[in-house]
XYZ file of C-alpha atoms in Angstrom:
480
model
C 92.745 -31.956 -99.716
C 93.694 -29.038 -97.694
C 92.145 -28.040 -94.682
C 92.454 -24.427 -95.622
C 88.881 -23.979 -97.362
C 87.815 -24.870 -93.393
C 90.095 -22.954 -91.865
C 89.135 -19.859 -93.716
C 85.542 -20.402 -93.263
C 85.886 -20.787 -89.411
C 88.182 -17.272 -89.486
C 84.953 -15.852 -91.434
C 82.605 -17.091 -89.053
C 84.464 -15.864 -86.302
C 84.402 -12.405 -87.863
C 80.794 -12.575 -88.594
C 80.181 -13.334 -84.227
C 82.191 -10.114 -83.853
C 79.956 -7.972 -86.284
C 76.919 -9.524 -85.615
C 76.808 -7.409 -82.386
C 76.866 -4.490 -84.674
C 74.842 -5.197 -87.609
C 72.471 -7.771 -86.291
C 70.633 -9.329 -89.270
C 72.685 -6.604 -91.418
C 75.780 -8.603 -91.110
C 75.143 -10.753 -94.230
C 74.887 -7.515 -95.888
C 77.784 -6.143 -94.443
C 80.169 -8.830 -95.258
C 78.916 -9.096 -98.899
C 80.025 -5.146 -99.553
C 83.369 -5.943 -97.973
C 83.466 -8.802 -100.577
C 82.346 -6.788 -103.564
C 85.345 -4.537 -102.930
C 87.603 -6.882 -102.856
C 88.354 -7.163 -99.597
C 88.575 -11.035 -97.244
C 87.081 -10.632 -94.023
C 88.662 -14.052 -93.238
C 91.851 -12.258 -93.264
C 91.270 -10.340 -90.007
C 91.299 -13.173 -88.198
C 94.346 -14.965 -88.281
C 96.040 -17.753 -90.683
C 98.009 -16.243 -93.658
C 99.077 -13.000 -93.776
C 96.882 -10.362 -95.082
C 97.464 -7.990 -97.378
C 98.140 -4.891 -96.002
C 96.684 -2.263 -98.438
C 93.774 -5.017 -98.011
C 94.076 -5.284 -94.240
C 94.290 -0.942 -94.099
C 90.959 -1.003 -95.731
C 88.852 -3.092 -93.847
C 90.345 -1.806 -90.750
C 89.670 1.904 -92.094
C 85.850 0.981 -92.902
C 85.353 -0.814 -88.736
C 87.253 1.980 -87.424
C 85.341 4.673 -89.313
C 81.843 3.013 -87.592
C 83.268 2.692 -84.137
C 84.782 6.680 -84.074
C 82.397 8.558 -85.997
C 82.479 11.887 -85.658
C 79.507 12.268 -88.041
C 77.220 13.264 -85.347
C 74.723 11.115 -83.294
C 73.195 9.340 -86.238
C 75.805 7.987 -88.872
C 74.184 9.428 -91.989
C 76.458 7.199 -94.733
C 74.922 3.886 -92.455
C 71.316 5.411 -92.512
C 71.709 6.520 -96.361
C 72.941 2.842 -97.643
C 70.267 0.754 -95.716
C 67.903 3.279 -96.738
C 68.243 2.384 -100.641
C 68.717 -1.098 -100.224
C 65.334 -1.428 -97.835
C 63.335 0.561 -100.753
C 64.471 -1.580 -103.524
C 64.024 -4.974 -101.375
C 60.816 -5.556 -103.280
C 61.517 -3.671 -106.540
C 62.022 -0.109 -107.315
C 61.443 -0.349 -110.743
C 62.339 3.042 -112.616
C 59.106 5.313 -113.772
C 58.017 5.180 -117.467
C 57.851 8.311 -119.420
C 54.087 7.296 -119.196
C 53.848 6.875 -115.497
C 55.695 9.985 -114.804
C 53.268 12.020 -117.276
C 50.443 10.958 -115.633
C 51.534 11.719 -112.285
C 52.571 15.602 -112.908
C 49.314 16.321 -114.789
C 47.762 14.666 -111.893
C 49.117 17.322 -109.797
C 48.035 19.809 -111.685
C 44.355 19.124 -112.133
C 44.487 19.146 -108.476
C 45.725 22.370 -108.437
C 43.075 23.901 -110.138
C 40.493 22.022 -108.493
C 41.895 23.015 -105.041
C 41.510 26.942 -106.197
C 38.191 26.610 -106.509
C 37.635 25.547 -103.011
C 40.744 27.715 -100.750
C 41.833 30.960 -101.510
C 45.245 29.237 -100.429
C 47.381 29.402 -103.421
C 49.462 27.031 -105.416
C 52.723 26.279 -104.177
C 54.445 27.223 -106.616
C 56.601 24.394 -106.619
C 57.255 21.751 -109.592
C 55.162 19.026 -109.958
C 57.231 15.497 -109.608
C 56.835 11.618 -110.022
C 59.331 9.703 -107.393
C 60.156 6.477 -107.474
C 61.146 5.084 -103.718
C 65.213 5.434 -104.001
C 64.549 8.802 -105.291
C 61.897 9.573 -102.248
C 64.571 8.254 -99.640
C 67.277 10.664 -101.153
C 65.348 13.894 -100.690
C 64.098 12.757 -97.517
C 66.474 11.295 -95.439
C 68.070 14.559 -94.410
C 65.020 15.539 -92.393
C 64.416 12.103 -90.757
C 68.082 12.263 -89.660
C 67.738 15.635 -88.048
C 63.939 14.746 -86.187
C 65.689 11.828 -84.415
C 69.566 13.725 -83.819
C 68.857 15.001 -80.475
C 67.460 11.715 -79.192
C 70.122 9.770 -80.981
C 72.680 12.069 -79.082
C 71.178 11.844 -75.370
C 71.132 7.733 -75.782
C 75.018 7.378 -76.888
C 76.295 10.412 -74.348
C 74.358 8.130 -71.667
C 75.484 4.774 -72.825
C 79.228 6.304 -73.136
C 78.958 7.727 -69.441
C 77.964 4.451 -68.336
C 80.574 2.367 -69.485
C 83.310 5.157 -68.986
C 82.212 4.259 -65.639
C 81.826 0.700 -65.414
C 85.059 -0.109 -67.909
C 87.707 2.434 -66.794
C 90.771 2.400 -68.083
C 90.561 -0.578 -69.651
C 89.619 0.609 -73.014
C 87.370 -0.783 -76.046
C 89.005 -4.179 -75.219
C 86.927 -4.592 -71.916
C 84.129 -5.225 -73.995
C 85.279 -8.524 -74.806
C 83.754 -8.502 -78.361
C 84.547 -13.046 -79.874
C 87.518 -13.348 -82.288
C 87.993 -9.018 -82.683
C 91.649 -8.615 -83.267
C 93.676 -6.204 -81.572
C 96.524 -4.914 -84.371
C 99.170 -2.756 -82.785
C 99.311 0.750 -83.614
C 95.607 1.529 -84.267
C 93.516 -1.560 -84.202
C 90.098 -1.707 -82.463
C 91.488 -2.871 -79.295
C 92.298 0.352 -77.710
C 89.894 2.585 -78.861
C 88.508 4.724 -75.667
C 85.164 3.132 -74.713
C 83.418 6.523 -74.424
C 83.961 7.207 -78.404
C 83.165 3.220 -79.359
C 79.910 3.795 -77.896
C 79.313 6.768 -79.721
C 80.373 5.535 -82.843
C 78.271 2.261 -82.053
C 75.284 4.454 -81.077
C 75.541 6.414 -83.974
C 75.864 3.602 -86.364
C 73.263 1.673 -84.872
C 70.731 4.474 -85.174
C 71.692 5.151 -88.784
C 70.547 1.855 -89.204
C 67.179 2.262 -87.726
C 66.794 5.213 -89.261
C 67.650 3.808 -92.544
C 64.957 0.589 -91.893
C 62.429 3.099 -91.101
C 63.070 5.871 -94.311
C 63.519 2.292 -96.541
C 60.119 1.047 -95.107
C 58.599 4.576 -95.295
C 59.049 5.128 -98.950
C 57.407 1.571 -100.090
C 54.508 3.133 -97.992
C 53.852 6.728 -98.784
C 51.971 8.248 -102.028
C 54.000 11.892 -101.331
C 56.559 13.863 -99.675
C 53.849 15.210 -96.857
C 51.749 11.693 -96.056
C 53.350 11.792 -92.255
C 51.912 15.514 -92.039
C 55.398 17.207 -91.419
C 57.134 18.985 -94.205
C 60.190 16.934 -95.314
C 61.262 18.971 -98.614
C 63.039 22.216 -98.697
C 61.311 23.767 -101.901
C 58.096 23.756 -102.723
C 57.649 20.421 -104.814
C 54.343 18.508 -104.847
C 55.147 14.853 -105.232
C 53.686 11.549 -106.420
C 55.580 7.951 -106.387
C 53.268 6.162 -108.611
C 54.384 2.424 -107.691
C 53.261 2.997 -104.361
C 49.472 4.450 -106.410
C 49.132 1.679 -108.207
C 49.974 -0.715 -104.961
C 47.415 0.668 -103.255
C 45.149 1.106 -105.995
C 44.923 -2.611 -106.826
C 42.315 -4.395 -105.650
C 39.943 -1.624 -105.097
C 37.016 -1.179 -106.632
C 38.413 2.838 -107.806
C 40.071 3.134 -111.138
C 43.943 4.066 -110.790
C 43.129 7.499 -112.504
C 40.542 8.525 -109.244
C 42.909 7.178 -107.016
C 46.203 9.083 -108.157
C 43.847 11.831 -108.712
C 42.090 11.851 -105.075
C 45.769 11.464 -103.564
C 47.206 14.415 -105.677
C 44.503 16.221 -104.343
C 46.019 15.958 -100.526
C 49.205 16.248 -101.827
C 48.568 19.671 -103.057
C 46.413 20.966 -100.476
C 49.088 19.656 -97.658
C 52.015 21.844 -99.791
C 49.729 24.781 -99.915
C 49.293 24.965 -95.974
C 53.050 24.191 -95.177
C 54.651 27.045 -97.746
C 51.553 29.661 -97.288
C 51.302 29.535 -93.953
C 54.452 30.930 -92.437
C 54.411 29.710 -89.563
C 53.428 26.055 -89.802
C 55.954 24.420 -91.125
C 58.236 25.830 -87.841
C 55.769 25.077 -85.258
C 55.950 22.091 -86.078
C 59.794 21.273 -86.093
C 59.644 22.858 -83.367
C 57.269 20.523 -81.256
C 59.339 17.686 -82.192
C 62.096 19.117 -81.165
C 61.100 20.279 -77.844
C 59.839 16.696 -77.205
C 62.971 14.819 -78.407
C 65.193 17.565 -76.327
C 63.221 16.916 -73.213
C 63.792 13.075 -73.623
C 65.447 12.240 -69.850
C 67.381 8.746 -69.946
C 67.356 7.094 -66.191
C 71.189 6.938 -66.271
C 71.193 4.120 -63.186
C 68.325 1.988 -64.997
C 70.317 2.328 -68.065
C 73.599 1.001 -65.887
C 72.203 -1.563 -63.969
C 70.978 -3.155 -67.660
C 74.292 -2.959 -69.013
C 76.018 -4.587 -65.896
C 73.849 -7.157 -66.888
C 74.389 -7.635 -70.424
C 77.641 -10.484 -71.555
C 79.488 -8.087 -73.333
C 81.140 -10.937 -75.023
C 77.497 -12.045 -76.449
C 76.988 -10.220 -79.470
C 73.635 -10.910 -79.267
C 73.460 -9.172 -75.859
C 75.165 -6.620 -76.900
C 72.793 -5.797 -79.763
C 70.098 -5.730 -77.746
C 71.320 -3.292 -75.414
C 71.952 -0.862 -78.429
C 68.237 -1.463 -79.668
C 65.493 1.608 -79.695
C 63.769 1.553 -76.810
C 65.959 -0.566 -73.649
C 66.981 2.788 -72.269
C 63.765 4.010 -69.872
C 62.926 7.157 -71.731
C 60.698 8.453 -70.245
C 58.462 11.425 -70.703
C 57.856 14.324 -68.010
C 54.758 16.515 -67.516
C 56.201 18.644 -70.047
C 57.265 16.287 -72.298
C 53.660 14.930 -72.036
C 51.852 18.785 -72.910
C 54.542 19.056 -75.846
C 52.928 15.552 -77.099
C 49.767 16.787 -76.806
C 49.880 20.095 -79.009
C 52.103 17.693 -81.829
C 49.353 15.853 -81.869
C 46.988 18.121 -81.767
C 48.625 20.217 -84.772
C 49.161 17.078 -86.665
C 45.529 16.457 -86.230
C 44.483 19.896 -87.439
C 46.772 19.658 -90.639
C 45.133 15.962 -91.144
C 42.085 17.282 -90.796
C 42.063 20.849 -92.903
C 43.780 18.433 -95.864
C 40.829 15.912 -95.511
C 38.115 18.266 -95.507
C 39.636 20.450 -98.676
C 40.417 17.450 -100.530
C 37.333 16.432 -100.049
C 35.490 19.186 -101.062
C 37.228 19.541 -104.087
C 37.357 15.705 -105.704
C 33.244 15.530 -104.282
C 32.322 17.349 -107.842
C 34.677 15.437 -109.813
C 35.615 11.812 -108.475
C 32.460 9.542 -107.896
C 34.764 7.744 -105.523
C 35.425 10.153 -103.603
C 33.784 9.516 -100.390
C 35.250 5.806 -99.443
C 38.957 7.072 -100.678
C 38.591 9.668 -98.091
C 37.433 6.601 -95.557
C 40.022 4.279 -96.603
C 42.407 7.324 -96.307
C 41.791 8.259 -93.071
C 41.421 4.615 -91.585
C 45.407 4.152 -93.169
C 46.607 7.093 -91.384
C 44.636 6.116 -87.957
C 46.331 3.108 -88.327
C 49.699 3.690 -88.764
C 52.510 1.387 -90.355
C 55.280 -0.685 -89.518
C 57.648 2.346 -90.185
C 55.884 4.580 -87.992
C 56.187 1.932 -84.790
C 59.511 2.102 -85.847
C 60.004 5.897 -85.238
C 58.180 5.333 -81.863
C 61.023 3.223 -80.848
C 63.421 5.694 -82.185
C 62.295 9.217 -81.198
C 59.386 8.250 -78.544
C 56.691 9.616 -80.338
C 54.056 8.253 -82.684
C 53.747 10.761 -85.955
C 49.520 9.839 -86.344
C 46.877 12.407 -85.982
C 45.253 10.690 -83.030
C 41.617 13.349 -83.317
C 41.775 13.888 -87.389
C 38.250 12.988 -87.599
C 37.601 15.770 -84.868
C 39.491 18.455 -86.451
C 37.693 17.574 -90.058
C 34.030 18.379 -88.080
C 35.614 20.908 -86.680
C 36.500 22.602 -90.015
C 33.248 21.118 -91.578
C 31.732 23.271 -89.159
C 33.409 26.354 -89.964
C 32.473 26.007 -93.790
C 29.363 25.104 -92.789
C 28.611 28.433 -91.121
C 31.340 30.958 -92.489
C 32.481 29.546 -96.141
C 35.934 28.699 -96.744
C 37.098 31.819 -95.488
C 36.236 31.060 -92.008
C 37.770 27.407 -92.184
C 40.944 28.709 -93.638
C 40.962 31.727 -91.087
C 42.045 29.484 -88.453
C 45.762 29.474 -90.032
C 45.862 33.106 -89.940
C 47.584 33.320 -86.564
C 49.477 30.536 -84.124
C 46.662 32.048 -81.644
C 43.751 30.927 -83.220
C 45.230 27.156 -83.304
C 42.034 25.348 -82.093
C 43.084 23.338 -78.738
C 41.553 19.960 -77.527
C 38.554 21.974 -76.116
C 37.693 22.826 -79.849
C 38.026 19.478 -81.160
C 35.778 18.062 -77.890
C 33.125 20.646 -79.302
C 33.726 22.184 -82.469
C 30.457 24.348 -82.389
C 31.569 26.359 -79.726
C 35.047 27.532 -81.306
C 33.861 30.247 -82.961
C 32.455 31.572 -79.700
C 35.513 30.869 -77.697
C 37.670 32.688 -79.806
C 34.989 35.947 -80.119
C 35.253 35.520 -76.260
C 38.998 35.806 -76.782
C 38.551 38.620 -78.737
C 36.691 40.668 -76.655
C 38.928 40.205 -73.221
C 41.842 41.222 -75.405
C 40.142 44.242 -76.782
C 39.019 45.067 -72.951
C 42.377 44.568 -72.323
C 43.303 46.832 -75.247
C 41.470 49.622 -74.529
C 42.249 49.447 -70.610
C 46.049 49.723 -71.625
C 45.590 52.836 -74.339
C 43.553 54.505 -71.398
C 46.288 53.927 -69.077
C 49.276 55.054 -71.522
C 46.486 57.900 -73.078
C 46.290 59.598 -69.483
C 49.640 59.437 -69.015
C 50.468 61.005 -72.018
C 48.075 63.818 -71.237
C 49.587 64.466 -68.130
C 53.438 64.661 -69.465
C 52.413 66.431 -72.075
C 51.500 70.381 -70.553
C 54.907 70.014 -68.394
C 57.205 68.388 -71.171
C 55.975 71.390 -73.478
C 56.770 73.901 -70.290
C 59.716 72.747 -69.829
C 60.619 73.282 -73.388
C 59.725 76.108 -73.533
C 61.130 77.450 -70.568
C 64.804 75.917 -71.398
C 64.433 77.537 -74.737
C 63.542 81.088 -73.410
């Protein structure tokens, strides 16, 4: 026997040491792809020559991840682990049936919704989703909420090691058994644009875990309470209904009813009110912009991290070993996202409510079970957390639903839906500490800024009065 079945395993686990530092528990995965088209990562490694049109390939695909220019989160990384995270425990595709069922689901709620808001419709299409099909249309905005994070962490980590490595170029790092090929290998990439390419490709795959894990988890496109579609489509991924809907003591019908019901009534407030749907991009935003990274804390851990332990070196790319760390204004931005977030949660859970009271006998312990999910949080959410430093959960929903309880209660859904009229009228944490005294507040408001008003018009009003006798002189006297 030869010993070349051993050799060429040993040259493959070598390889599989070198990427582990990259992929982590994704190398597996990795490897497999490289195998499916047709390529032998044992031939990197040494032994018998390799191919070249082979060898060109594989070293195309590890340079591509290591350079990326893609931008600070390496979409096609994010995109593939994505898919195969919401098909790890079955994706199966949507019956005609299931589909059906779904889209008319949408549209009762629809016309139960106008009888309770004088919101109207979206005026989107009504769709059923299965998971891939959720992580397609949604991955684009998960990319861009955690870009400018992504983008501080590898302009940091490539400072650092500019600093600590020198000249001395990608091979510093020391990565086991990764060849150096003349005339464009890995060896002598510049450090700085590695660790860009590393950061980006590593947060593409967090990304990716999270979106995966997100759409085995959600009922809609709006469930996290940010707008993640660009057209005005009200959504339902009925495998995720019926997961949740088993075991409960609700028939499926109520259940995909009650949850088309907050799909709708979320679309509503994010396309007919103008405004929302920016204010809120925009508080993420200014949060993940303001993220400061402690560039010596960030040093002094990678001084201490083998950067010939792939192991090591994966955890010093993970989400949250850099000391981000949030200023006083980072910490008032946090506090209106979650505020808003709140508000949205809690407009959504008081309509929805209203309108499935009359119709779903259920009605009252979906809304609990509901609301105790989203309090909660899930695994994908903690993974965001680690990602952008913020927690997407509407911390006071059960605050901001009295508080709009309380304006039906005493102005009809006119009042509770005036408070999206204007970004001024935003209730604050004072209004969801005491909800009864809102409407006050804001007729207090009123009345300073009409003192205010009237002040100003009798200030300009005067002055006008007094220009006015001379301006007309004067015309008349330069046209005499």
């Amino acid at each position: 026997m030869s010993d070349l079945p051993d050799d060429h395993d040993d040259r493959e686990q070598m390889l599989r040491d070198a990427l582990r530092g990259i992929f982590g528990d994704r190398t597996d995965e990795v490897l497999s792809q490289m195998r499916a088209q047709g390529l032998d990562p044992a031939a990197l490694m040494g032994g018998a020559a390799p191919d070249p049109a082979t060898m060109q390939r594989l070293m195309s695909q590890l340079q591509r991840v290591f350079t990326s220019s893609e931008g600070p989160v390496n979409a096609e990384v994010a995109h593939d682990l994505a898919r195969q995270v919401a098909v790890a425990e079955g994706d199966p595709s949507l019956t005609g049936g299931q589909a059906k069922s779904a889209t008319e689901a949408l549209r009762v709620a629809e016309l139960w919704l106008d009888a309770v808001t004088d919101l109207p419709p979206s005026g989107g299409p009504t769709r059923a989703w299965s998971r891939s099909e959720w992580v397609e249309a949604t991955l684009p905005a998960w990319q861009r909420l955690v870009a400018p994070v992504a983008s501080s962490v590898a302009d940091a980590l490539a400072t650092v090691l500019r600093d600590q490595l020198g000249d001395e170029g990608a091979g510093a790092l020391g990565m086991p058994g990764m060849p150096v090929f003349p005339g464009g290998g890995l060896g002598d990439l510049d450090p700085a644009s590695m660790m860009r390419g590393l950061g980006s490709a590593v947060y593409g795959m967090q990304v990716g875990q999270a979106a995966g894990t997100l759409s085995r988890e959600v009922f809609g496109s709006t469930d996290v309470g940010l707008p993640l579609l660009e057209d005005h489509a009200t959504v339902l991924l009925p495998t995720n209904v019926a997961a949740f809907a088993e075991g409960l003591d609700t028939p499926y019908d109520e259940v995909q009813l009650y949850l088309a019901l907050r799909e709708a009534a979320h679309a509503r407030l994010f396309v007919h009110v103008p405004w929302l749907r920016a204010h809120l991009h925009a508080l993420v935003e200014q949060y993940a912009r303001g993220i400061t990274i402690d560039l010596d804390a960030l040093e002094e851990q990678v001084r201490g991290v083998d950067m010939s332990d792939p192991e090591a070196l994966r955890g010093a790319l993970s989400g949250d070993v850099f000391g981000l760390h949030n200023t006083d204004e980072q910490k008032a931005t946090l506090l209106r996202l979650e505020t808003a977030l709140a508000l949205v949660e809690g407009w959504v859970s008081e309509v929805a409510a209203t309108a499935s009271l009359a119709h779903l006998p259920h009605s009252v312990p979906l809304r609990e079970m509901i609301r105790r999910r989203r309090a909660a949080g899930g695994p994908a959410e903690h993974t965001f957390k680690s990602l952008v430093g913020l927690e997407l959960r509407p911390r006071r929903s059960r605050d901001a639903a009295a508080l709009f309880a309380h304006l039906l209660a005493t102005g009809g859904p006119e009042s509770r839906d005036a408070v999206w009229d204007h970004p001024d009228l935003l209730p604050g944490t004072e209004d969801l500490d005491d909800p009864a005294g809102y409407l006050d507040r804001r007729r207090e408001q009123a009345e300073e800024q009409s003192d205010v008003d009237a002040a100003l018009a009798q200030i300009f009003g005067e002055s006008d009065d007094d220009r006015g006798p001379d301006s007309d002189g004067r015309a008349e006297d330069s046209g005499s």
